[in-house]
Coordinates of C-alpha atoms in Angstrom, one line a residue:
V1 CA 123.0 78.9 94.9
Y2 CA 125.6 80.5 92.5
A3 CA 128.4 78.5 94.1
R4 CA 126.6 75.2 93.6
M5 CA 125.6 76.1 90.0
S6 CA 129.2 77.0 89.3
E7 CA 130.4 73.6 90.6
V8 CA 127.7 71.5 88.7
L9 CA 127.2 73.5 85.5
G10 CA 130.4 75.5 85.3
I11 CA 128.5 78.9 85.4
A12 CA 130.7 81.8 86.3
D13 CA 128.5 84.9 86.2
D14 CA 124.9 86.2 86.4
N15 CA 124.5 86.4 82.6
Q16 CA 125.2 82.7 82.2
V17 CA 122.6 82.1 85.0
L18 CA 120.0 84.0 83.1
E19 CA 120.9 82.2 79.8
T20 CA 120.6 78.9 81.5
F21 CA 117.2 79.8 83.0
M22 CA 115.8 81.0 79.6
A23 CA 117.2 78.0 77.7
K24 CA 115.4 75.7 80.2
I25 CA 112.2 77.7 79.9
V26 CA 112.2 77.5 76.1
T27 CA 113.0 73.8 76.2
N28 CA 110.0 73.1 78.6
L29 CA 107.6 75.2 76.5
K30 CA 108.7 73.4 73.2
Y31 CA 108.8 69.8 74.4
W32 CA 106.4 69.6 77.4
G33 CA 103.4 71.3 75.8
Q34 CA 101.0 68.5 76.9
C35 CA 102.1 68.5 80.5
E36 CA 100.1 71.2 82.2
P37 CA 102.0 71.2 85.6
V38 CA 105.3 71.7 83.8
I39 CA 103.9 74.4 81.5
S40 CA 102.2 76.2 84.4
R41 CA 105.3 76.3 86.6
T42 CA 107.6 77.2 83.7
L43 CA 105.4 80.1 82.7
Q44 CA 105.1 81.3 86.3
F45 CA 108.9 81.4 86.4
L46 CA 109.0 83.3 83.1
N47 CA 106.5 85.7 84.5
D48 CA 108.6 86.3 87.6
L49 CA 111.6 87.0 85.6
S50 CA 109.7 89.4 83.3
V51 CA 109.0 91.7 86.3
G52 CA 112.6 91.5 87.7
Y53 CA 112.1 88.8 90.3
P54 CA 113.4 88.8 93.1
F55 CA 114.2 92.5 93.1
N56 CA 110.7 93.4 92.1
C57 CA 109.2 91.5 95.0
I58 CA 111.5 93.4 97.4
S59 CA 110.5 96.8 95.8
Q60 CA 106.8 95.9 96.2
V61 CA 107.3 95.3 99.9
C62 CA 109.2 98.6 100.2
T63 CA 106.4 100.4 98.3
W64 CA 103.8 98.8 100.5
Y65 CA 105.7 99.6 103.7
L66 CA 106.1 103.3 102.7
Q67 CA 102.4 103.6 101.9
Q68 CA 101.5 102.0 105.2
Q69 CA 103.7 104.5 107.0
Q70 CA 102.0 107.3 105.2
Q71 CA 98.5 106.0 106.0
N72 CA 99.4 105.5 109.6
S73 CA 100.9 109.1 109.8
S74 CA 97.6 110.5 108.4
E75 CA 95.5 108.5 110.8
D76 CA 97.6 109.2 113.9
S77 CA 99.4 112.5 114.1
K78 CA 101.8 111.0 116.6
N79 CA 103.4 109.0 113.9
K80 CA 103.9 112.0 111.7
K81 CA 107.3 112.8 113.1
S82 CA 108.6 109.3 112.6
Y83 CA 107.2 109.2 109.1
N84 CA 109.0 112.5 108.2
M85 CA 112.2 111.0 109.7
F86 CA 111.8 108.0 107.4
C87 CA 110.7 109.6 104.2
G88 CA 111.5 113.3 104.5
I89 CA 114.6 114.3 106.5
N90 CA 116.2 110.9 106.0
P91 CA 114.6 109.3 102.9
V92 CA 116.4 106.0 103.2
G93 CA 113.3 104.1 102.2
Y94 CA 112.9 105.9 98.9
I95 CA 116.6 105.6 98.1
I96 CA 116.4 101.8 98.6
L97 CA 113.3 101.6 96.5
F98 CA 114.8 103.6 93.7
S99 CA 117.9 101.4 93.8
L100 CA 115.9 98.2 93.6
K101 CA 113.9 99.5 90.7
S102 CA 117.2 100.4 88.9
I103 CA 118.5 96.9 89.5
T104 CA 115.3 95.4 88.2
Y105 CA 115.6 97.5 85.0
I106 CA 119.2 96.3 84.5
L107 CA 118.1 92.7 85.0
L108 CA 115.4 93.1 82.3
K109 CA 117.9 94.8 79.9
K110 CA 120.2 91.7 80.3
L111 CA 117.2 89.4 79.7
V112 CA 116.2 90.9 76.4
K113 CA 119.7 90.5 75.0
I114 CA 119.6 86.7 75.5
D115 CA 119.1 84.7 72.3
A116 CA 116.4 82.5 73.9
V117 CA 114.3 85.6 74.7
K118 CA 114.8 87.0 71.2
F119 CA 113.7 83.7 69.8
M120 CA 110.4 83.8 71.8
L121 CA 109.7 87.3 70.8
K122 CA 109.9 86.5 67.1
N123 CA 108.5 82.9 67.1
H124 CA 105.6 82.7 69.6
T125 CA 103.5 80.4 67.5
S126 CA 102.1 76.9 67.9
K127 CA 104.8 75.6 65.5
H128 CA 107.5 76.3 68.1
F129 CA 105.4 76.2 71.3
P130 CA 102.7 73.5 70.9
F131 CA 100.7 74.7 74.0
L132 CA 99.6 77.7 71.9
G133 CA 97.8 75.3 69.5
V134 CA 94.0 74.7 69.4
N135 CA 93.9 71.0 68.8
N136 CA 91.7 68.7 70.8
N137 CA 94.7 67.4 72.9
Y138 CA 94.3 70.5 75.1
G139 CA 91.3 71.3 77.2
L140 CA 89.8 74.7 77.4
S141 CA 91.2 75.2 80.9
D142 CA 94.7 74.7 79.5
L143 CA 94.3 77.8 77.4
R144 CA 94.5 80.0 80.6
C145 CA 98.3 79.6 80.6
R146 CA 98.4 81.6 77.3
T147 CA 97.5 84.8 79.2
T148 CA 100.5 84.4 81.5
F149 CA 102.8 83.6 78.5
Y150 CA 101.8 86.8 76.6
T151 CA 101.9 89.0 79.7
A152 CA 105.5 88.0 80.4
L153 CA 106.4 88.1 76.7
T154 CA 104.9 91.6 76.3
R155 CA 106.8 92.9 79.4
L156 CA 110.0 91.8 77.8
L157 CA 109.0 93.4 74.5
M158 CA 108.3 96.7 76.4
V159 CA 111.9 96.9 77.7
D160 CA 113.2 98.2 74.4
L161 CA 110.0 98.9 72.5
G162 CA 109.8 102.7 73.0
E163 CA 107.8 104.2 70.1
D164 CA 108.9 101.6 67.5
E165 CA 105.5 100.7 65.8
D166 CA 107.1 98.4 63.3
E167 CA 108.6 96.2 66.0
F168 CA 105.2 96.0 67.7
E169 CA 103.5 95.1 64.4
N170 CA 106.0 92.3 63.9
F171 CA 105.4 91.1 67.4
M172 CA 101.6 91.0 66.6
L173 CA 102.0 89.1 63.3
P174 CA 101.1 85.6 64.8
L175 CA 97.9 87.1 66.3
T176 CA 97.1 88.9 63.0
A177 CA 97.4 85.5 61.3
S178 CA 95.1 84.0 63.9
F179 CA 92.5 86.7 63.3
E180 CA 92.6 86.2 59.6
T181 CA 92.3 82.4 60.0
L182 CA 89.4 82.8 62.4
A183 CA 87.6 85.1 59.9
Q184 CA 88.0 82.6 57.2
I185 CA 86.7 79.8 59.3
F186 CA 83.7 81.9 60.3
N187 CA 82.8 82.9 56.8
N188 CA 83.5 79.7 55.0
S189 CA 83.5 76.2 56.5
F190 CA 82.4 77.0 60.0
K191 CA 83.5 74.4 62.6
Q192 CA 82.2 75.5 66.0
E193 CA 84.6 73.6 68.3
E194 CA 87.7 74.7 66.3
A195 CA 86.6 78.3 66.1
K196 CA 85.6 78.3 69.7
R197 CA 89.1 77.2 70.8
M198 CA 90.8 79.6 68.5
L199 CA 88.6 82.5 69.7
I200 CA 89.1 81.8 73.4
G201 CA 92.8 81.3 72.9
L202 CA 93.1 84.6 71.0
A203 CA 91.1 86.4 73.6
R204 CA 93.4 85.1 76.3
D205 CA 96.5 86.1 74.3
L206 CA 95.2 89.7 73.9
R207 CA 94.3 89.9 77.5
G208 CA 97.8 89.1 78.5
I209 CA 99.2 91.6 76.0
A210 CA 96.8 94.3 77.2
F211 CA 97.7 93.7 80.8
A212 CA 101.4 94.3 80.2
L213 CA 100.9 97.5 78.1
N214 CA 100.8 100.0 80.9
T215 CA 101.9 103.1 79.0
K216 CA 100.0 105.5 76.8
T217 CA 102.3 104.9 73.8
S218 CA 102.3 101.1 73.8
Y219 CA 98.5 100.9 74.6
T220 CA 97.8 103.2 71.6
M221 CA 99.7 100.8 69.4
L222 CA 97.4 98.0 70.5
F223 CA 94.3 100.2 70.0
D224 CA 95.5 101.1 66.4
W225 CA 96.1 97.4 65.7
M226 CA 92.7 96.4 66.9
Y227 CA 90.5 99.2 65.6
P228 CA 88.4 99.1 63.5
Y229 CA 88.7 95.8 61.7
Y230 CA 89.1 93.3 64.6
T231 CA 86.8 95.0 67.0
M232 CA 84.0 95.0 64.4
T233 CA 84.5 91.2 63.9
M234 CA 84.1 90.3 67.6
P235 CA 80.4 91.2 68.3
A236 CA 79.4 89.1 65.3
L237 CA 81.3 86.1 66.6
C238 CA 79.6 86.4 70.0
T239 CA 76.3 85.7 68.4
E240 CA 77.4 82.2 67.6
G241 CA 77.0 81.2 71.2
Y242 CA 80.5 81.4 72.5
Q243 CA 80.6 82.1 76.3
V244 CA 83.5 84.5 76.0
P245 CA 82.4 88.0 77.0
C246 CA 86.0 88.9 77.6
I247 CA 86.9 89.1 73.9
S248 CA 87.3 92.8 73.5
L249 CA 86.4 94.2 76.8
I250 CA 89.2 92.4 78.6
V251 CA 91.6 93.7 76.0
W252 CA 90.7 97.2 76.8
H253 CA 90.1 97.0 80.6
S254 CA 92.3 94.2 81.8
G255 CA 94.3 96.7 83.8
E256 CA 91.5 96.4 86.4
E257 CA 92.3 92.6 86.7
E258 CA 95.0 92.6 89.3
T259 CA 97.2 89.6 89.8
K260 CA 98.7 88.7 93.2
L261 CA 102.1 89.8 91.9
N262 CA 100.8 93.3 91.2
E263 CA 98.7 93.9 94.3
L264 CA 101.5 95.5 96.2
M265 CA 102.7 97.6 93.3
C266 CA 100.4 100.4 94.4
N267 CA 101.8 103.4 92.6
Q268 CA 102.7 101.5 89.5
L269 CA 99.2 100.0 89.2
K270 CA 97.6 103.4 89.5
L271 CA 99.8 104.7 86.7
Q272 CA 98.5 101.9 84.5
S273 CA 95.2 103.8 84.1
Q274 CA 97.1 106.7 82.5
R275 CA 97.4 104.6 79.3
L276 CA 93.9 105.7 78.5
N277 CA 94.8 109.4 78.2
F278 CA 94.1 110.0 74.5
D279 CA 95.1 113.1 72.8
V280 CA 92.6 116.0 72.8
S281 CA 92.1 115.7 69.1
S282 CA 91.6 112.0 69.2
P283 CA 88.1 110.4 69.0
N284 CA 89.5 107.1 70.4
G285 CA 87.8 107.4 73.7
I286 CA 84.4 107.6 72.1
L287 CA 85.2 104.9 69.6
L288 CA 86.5 102.7 72.5
F289 CA 83.3 103.1 74.5
R290 CA 81.1 102.4 71.4
E291 CA 82.8 99.1 70.9
A292 CA 82.5 98.3 74.6
S293 CA 78.8 99.1 74.4
K294 CA 78.3 96.8 71.4
M295 CA 80.1 94.0 73.1
I296 CA 78.1 94.2 76.3
C297 CA 74.8 94.5 74.5
T298 CA 75.5 91.6 72.2
Y299 CA 76.7 89.3 75.0
G300 CA 73.9 90.5 77.3
N301 CA 71.3 89.5 74.7
E302 CA 72.9 86.1 74.4
I303 CA 72.8 85.6 78.2
L304 CA 69.2 86.5 78.4
S305 CA 68.3 84.0 75.7
L306 CA 69.6 81.1 77.7
G307 CA 66.4 80.6 79.7
T308 CA 66.2 78.8 83.0
L309 CA 69.4 77.2 84.1
S310 CA 70.1 74.6 86.8
K311 CA 71.9 75.7 90.0
D312 CA 75.2 74.2 88.9
Q313 CA 75.1 76.0 85.5
V314 CA 73.8 79.4 86.5
Y315 CA 77.2 80.8 87.5
P316 CA 79.5 79.5 84.7
L317 CA 77.0 80.1 81.9
K318 CA 75.3 83.3 83.1
L319 CA 76.4 85.0 86.3
K320 CA 80.2 84.9 85.5
G321 CA 79.6 86.6 82.2
I322 CA 77.4 89.2 83.8
S323 CA 80.0 90.0 86.4
I324 CA 82.6 90.5 83.6
C325 CA 80.3 92.8 81.7
Y326 CA 79.6 94.8 84.8
S327 CA 83.3 95.1 85.6
A328 CA 84.0 96.2 82.0
L329 CA 81.1 98.8 82.1
R330 CA 82.4 100.2 85.4
S331 CA 85.9 100.5 83.9
A332 CA 84.4 102.4 80.9
L333 CA 82.3 104.7 83.0
C334 CA 85.1 105.5 85.5
G335 CA 87.8 105.7 82.9
N336 CA 87.5 109.5 82.4
Y337 CA 88.4 109.2 78.7
V338 CA 85.0 110.1 77.2
S339 CA 82.3 112.7 77.9
F340 CA 79.0 110.8 78.0
G341 CA 76.9 113.9 77.3
V342 CA 78.2 113.7 73.7
F343 CA 76.2 110.7 72.9
K344 CA 72.8 112.3 73.6
L345 CA 73.9 115.6 72.0
Y346 CA 74.6 113.9 68.7
G347 CA 71.9 111.3 68.8
D348 CA 74.2 108.3 69.4
N349 CA 72.3 105.6 71.3
H350 CA 75.3 103.5 72.4
F351 CA 75.3 104.9 75.9
D352 CA 71.6 104.4 76.4
N353 CA 71.8 100.9 74.9
V354 CA 74.5 99.7 77.3
L355 CA 72.6 101.1 80.3
Q356 CA 69.5 99.3 79.2
A357 CA 71.5 96.1 78.9
F358 CA 72.7 96.6 82.4
V359 CA 69.1 96.8 83.7
K360 CA 68.0 93.8 81.7
M361 CA 70.9 91.6 83.0
L362 CA 70.3 92.9 86.5
L363 CA 66.6 92.0 86.6
S364 CA 67.5 88.5 85.5
V365 CA 69.5 87.9 88.7
S366 CA 68.0 87.2 92.1
H367 CA 69.0 89.3 95.1
S368 CA 70.3 86.2 96.8
D369 CA 72.7 85.5 93.9
L370 CA 74.0 89.1 94.0
L371 CA 75.5 88.5 97.4
Q372 CA 76.1 84.8 97.2
Y373 CA 78.6 85.0 94.3
R374 CA 81.6 87.2 95.3
K375 CA 82.8 88.2 91.9
L376 CA 79.3 89.2 90.9
S377 CA 78.7 91.3 94.0
Q378 CA 82.2 92.9 93.7
S379 CA 81.4 94.0 90.1
Y380 CA 77.7 95.0 90.5
Y381 CA 78.0 97.2 93.6
P382 CA 81.0 99.3 92.5
L383 CA 79.2 99.8 89.2
L384 CA 76.1 101.0 91.0
E385 CA 78.3 103.4 93.0
C386 CA 79.6 104.8 89.7
L387 CA 76.1 105.2 88.3
T388 CA 74.7 106.9 91.3
Q389 CA 77.7 109.3 91.5
D390 CA 77.7 110.5 87.8
H391 CA 74.5 109.3 86.2
M392 CA 71.6 110.0 88.6
S393 CA 69.5 111.2 85.7
F394 CA 69.6 107.6 84.5
I395 CA 68.7 106.2 87.9
T396 CA 65.7 108.5 88.3
S397 CA 64.4 107.6 84.9
L398 CA 64.1 103.9 85.8
E399 CA 60.7 102.3 86.3
P400 CA 59.5 102.0 89.9
H401 CA 60.0 98.2 90.0
V402 CA 63.6 98.6 88.8
L403 CA 64.3 101.3 91.4
M404 CA 62.8 99.1 94.1
Y405 CA 65.1 96.2 93.0
I406 CA 68.1 98.5 93.2
F407 CA 67.1 99.9 96.6
T408 CA 66.5 96.4 97.9
S409 CA 70.0 95.3 96.7
I410 CA 71.5 98.3 98.5
S411 CA 69.6 97.5 101.7
E412 CA 70.8 93.9 101.7
G413 CA 74.4 94.8 100.8
L414 CA 74.7 97.2 103.7
T415 CA 75.1 94.2 106.1
A416 CA 77.4 92.3 103.8
F417 CA 80.6 91.0 105.4
D418 CA 82.6 92.0 102.3
T419 CA 83.8 95.5 103.0
I420 CA 84.0 96.3 99.2
V421 CA 80.3 95.6 98.9
S422 CA 79.1 97.3 102.1
S423 CA 81.3 100.4 101.4
S424 CA 79.9 100.7 97.8
C425 CA 76.4 100.3 99.1
C426 CA 77.0 103.2 101.6
A427 CA 78.5 105.3 98.8
S428 CA 75.6 104.6 96.5
L429 CA 73.0 105.4 99.2
D430 CA 74.9 108.6 100.0
Y431 CA 74.8 109.8 96.4
I432 CA 71.0 109.1 96.2
V433 CA 70.2 110.7 99.5
T434 CA 72.3 113.7 98.7
Y435 CA 70.6 114.1 95.3
L436 CA 67.2 113.9 97.0
F437 CA 68.1 116.3 99.8
K438 CA 69.4 118.9 97.4
H439 CA 66.3 118.7 95.3
I440 CA 64.0 119.2 98.3
A441 CA 66.2 122.0 99.5
K442 CA 65.9 123.8 96.2
E443 CA 62.1 123.4 96.2
G444 CA 61.9 125.0 99.7
K445 CA 64.0 128.0 98.8
K446 CA 62.6 131.2 97.2
P447 CA 64.3 131.3 93.8
L448 CA 66.6 134.2 93.2
R449 CA 66.2 133.7 89.5
R450 CA 63.8 131.9 87.2
R451 CA 64.6 128.2 87.3
E452 CA 62.7 125.1 86.1
V453 CA 62.0 122.4 88.6
S454 CA 64.1 119.3 87.9
Q455 CA 61.8 116.5 86.5
D456 CA 64.4 113.9 87.5
G457 CA 64.3 115.0 91.1
Q458 CA 60.5 115.1 91.1
R459 CA 60.4 111.5 89.9
L460 CA 62.7 110.3 92.6
L461 CA 60.9 112.3 95.3
H462 CA 57.5 110.9 94.2
F463 CA 58.9 107.3 94.3
M464 CA 60.3 108.0 97.8
Q465 CA 56.9 109.4 99.0
Q466 CA 55.2 106.3 97.7
N467 CA 57.8 104.0 99.3
S468 CA 58.8 105.9 102.5
E469 CA 59.7 102.7 104.3
V470 CA 62.7 102.1 102.0
L471 CA 64.9 104.9 103.4
R472 CA 63.6 104.2 106.9
Q473 CA 64.7 100.6 106.8
M474 CA 68.1 101.5 105.6
M475 CA 68.5 104.1 108.4
S476 CA 67.6 101.3 110.9
I477 CA 70.2 99.0 109.4
L478 CA 72.9 101.7 109.6
M479 CA 72.0 102.6 113.2
N480 CA 72.0 98.9 114.1
T481 CA 75.5 98.5 112.5
I482 CA 76.9 101.5 114.3
I483 CA 75.5 100.6 117.8
F484 CA 75.5 96.8 117.8
E485 CA 77.9 95.5 115.1
D486 CA 81.6 95.4 114.5
C487 CA 81.6 98.3 112.0
R488 CA 84.7 98.0 109.9
N489 CA 83.9 100.9 107.6
Q490 CA 82.7 103.5 110.0
W491 CA 83.5 106.5 107.8
S492 CA 81.5 105.0 104.9
V493 CA 78.5 104.4 107.1
S494 CA 78.5 107.9 108.5
R495 CA 78.2 109.6 105.1
P496 CA 74.7 108.4 104.1
L497 CA 73.4 108.2 107.7
L498 CA 73.5 112.0 108.1
G499 CA 71.4 112.5 105.0
L500 CA 68.9 109.9 106.1
I501 CA 68.6 111.5 109.5
L502 CA 68.0 115.0 108.0
L503 CA 65.4 113.5 105.6
N504 CA 63.6 111.4 108.3
E505 CA 64.0 113.3 111.6
K506 CA 60.7 112.1 112.9
Y507 CA 61.6 108.4 112.3
F508 CA 65.1 109.0 113.8
S509 CA 63.4 110.3 117.0
E510 CA 61.3 107.2 117.1
L511 CA 64.3 104.9 116.8
R512 CA 66.1 106.9 119.5
A513 CA 63.2 106.7 121.8
G514 CA 62.7 103.0 121.2
L515 CA 66.3 102.2 122.1
I516 CA 66.4 104.4 125.1
N517 CA 63.1 103.2 126.6
S518 CA 64.2 99.6 126.2
Q519 CA 67.1 100.2 128.7
P520 CA 67.0 100.3 132.5
A521 CA 65.9 103.7 133.9
D522 CA 69.4 104.4 135.4
K523 CA 70.9 104.3 131.9
Q524 CA 68.3 106.2 130.0
E525 CA 69.7 109.7 130.8
V526 CA 73.2 108.6 129.7
L527 CA 71.8 107.3 126.4
H528 CA 69.9 110.6 125.9
Q529 CA 73.2 112.4 126.3
C530 CA 74.9 110.1 123.8
F531 CA 72.3 111.0 121.1
R532 CA 72.5 114.7 122.0
N533 CA 76.3 114.5 121.5
L534 CA 75.8 112.8 118.2
M535 CA 73.9 115.8 116.7
E536 CA 75.9 118.5 118.6
G537 CA 77.1 121.2 116.2
V538 CA 75.5 119.4 113.2
E539 CA 73.6 121.7 110.9
Q540 CA 70.7 121.1 108.5
N541 CA 72.9 120.7 105.4
L542 CA 75.2 118.1 103.7
L543 CA 78.2 120.3 103.2
I544 CA 81.6 118.6 103.6
K545 CA 82.4 120.5 106.8
N546 CA 79.1 119.4 108.3
R547 CA 79.5 115.8 107.2
D548 CA 83.0 115.7 108.8
R549 CA 81.6 117.0 112.1
F550 CA 78.9 114.3 112.1
T551 CA 81.5 111.6 111.3
Q552 CA 83.6 112.8 114.3
N553 CA 80.6 112.8 116.6
M554 CA 79.6 109.4 115.4
S555 CA 82.9 108.0 116.3
V556 CA 82.5 109.2 119.9
F557 CA 78.9 108.2 119.9
R558 CA 79.7 104.6 119.0
R559 CA 82.4 104.3 121.7
D560 CA 80.1 105.8 124.4
M561 CA 77.2 103.6 123.4
A562 CA 79.3 100.5 123.5
E563 CA 80.6 101.3 127.0
T564 CA 77.1 102.1 128.2
L565 CA 75.4 99.1 126.8
R566 CA 78.3 96.8 127.7
C567 CA 77.8 97.3 131.5
E568 CA 74.7 95.1 131.9
G569 CA 74.4 93.8 128.3
I570 CA 71.5 94.4 125.9
S571 CA 68.7 92.2 125.1
E572 CA 68.4 90.6 121.7
S573 CA 64.9 92.0 121.3
T574 CA 66.3 95.6 121.1
N575 CA 68.6 94.6 118.3
L576 CA 65.6 93.1 116.4
E577 CA 63.5 96.3 117.1
M578 CA 66.3 98.4 115.5
M579 CA 66.2 96.3 112.4
S580 CA 62.4 96.5 112.1

């Protein structure tokens, strides 16, 4: 490639190659603004260069390969020696990875010295790049390219940014002007279509910037720029009917929105969450959550006011927004940057409000839609897992019909083909069952000291006693999955199953007897032994050691059951009985 470019263009070194690339990128962005295919491919090329392509792609593969080696070594002890040879005694893989990252950094340092790059960093406005405009010549779908543009541009800014707040402020000047213009339009001569385009474009710009700011220092600069003036403006704008729930929440939590380019950057992507580590004296974590709560509640109310929608409108106008709100709420709850007990302690209702908004939006969605739309299910079920893990007091305080809705959604999600959904359902069920088991265990013990009975636990226990079939049905589903299905998340299934067995030993015995009696007489004793082996060495508790023992037994149980039932096959009626 270099030889051919040297012949045709007279390019002699890599610096000239980069200069030629960037000059072409700027030309395309300036003069081909109304040609979406050209803009899209040009921005993708700019995005690739901003991450050090092609060296970054190679480093991603190396990172992925090293992690696969580590996972394989932990799953199979036989591979441990070969892994140590690769990464420990002879760490060639890490040397190569480090070298590639160094080369990538050198490439980026060369890029930011090019005049074309400096021009873009100082002049990213619609005057120089028409595709950043908001006129009617561009459709709303064309605004998506702005996120890619600002992601790439912010990565290039980050190369030499360091702690220079003045340079960051100068970079944000065009967006500052957009905010001011938007506020004037909103307060004075309001034009809905113009304001809508400007608002959506600004949200996409900020999303791209936030995605690239993966360090604590740079992210804090963005937070200080946004709060409090611009974050206070956004909830009010949402009440004007704009279907853009991503305005502020995507700004703060867009690190959760992984692109294909970053999926293999495992370690670097995990480090991105460290940007939310505020100083111990900083209230920013609480302030951030308060703004997230306002945004979700405001948008949630707008969604619920839409009324009945047709089948083709329900996802773009309602379910898509709900899924984004759920993803944002999960990011906030799992971010570990705020203590949620503070809100109740000081009488702040932002935490309670956002949880109630979650419930209202949930009840407006049918169970079939939860599983039919992939983005919605992949946002709801992980959020539910987070709530059952850390906020069981909220779960137990829900009305019986809401609890039944949640348990039904878990039950249906256990059989989902999407592993993310089924694993989250298993985890949520495990947290609930563990909470209930511990409460019952405490009630049965003679207290060593005076202790009040948990009202939260009593409410959940009362609900389960009134609806005993709920846990029994889920036990049937999990047993059916283990014995008859291709269980792809065996470990996840084993965790709640033990608790369900300990809470419903009589029903477990009935399931076991029903399965065994449905088989030929010559196989029944073998099946009896399989079930005895399943509970061998398992005690009446949910301690980690006991759970691990049950998980190991279940792995053997599943294999033995498959071999036994495979010999003469099994009737479909048995499968249906297990599900009943």
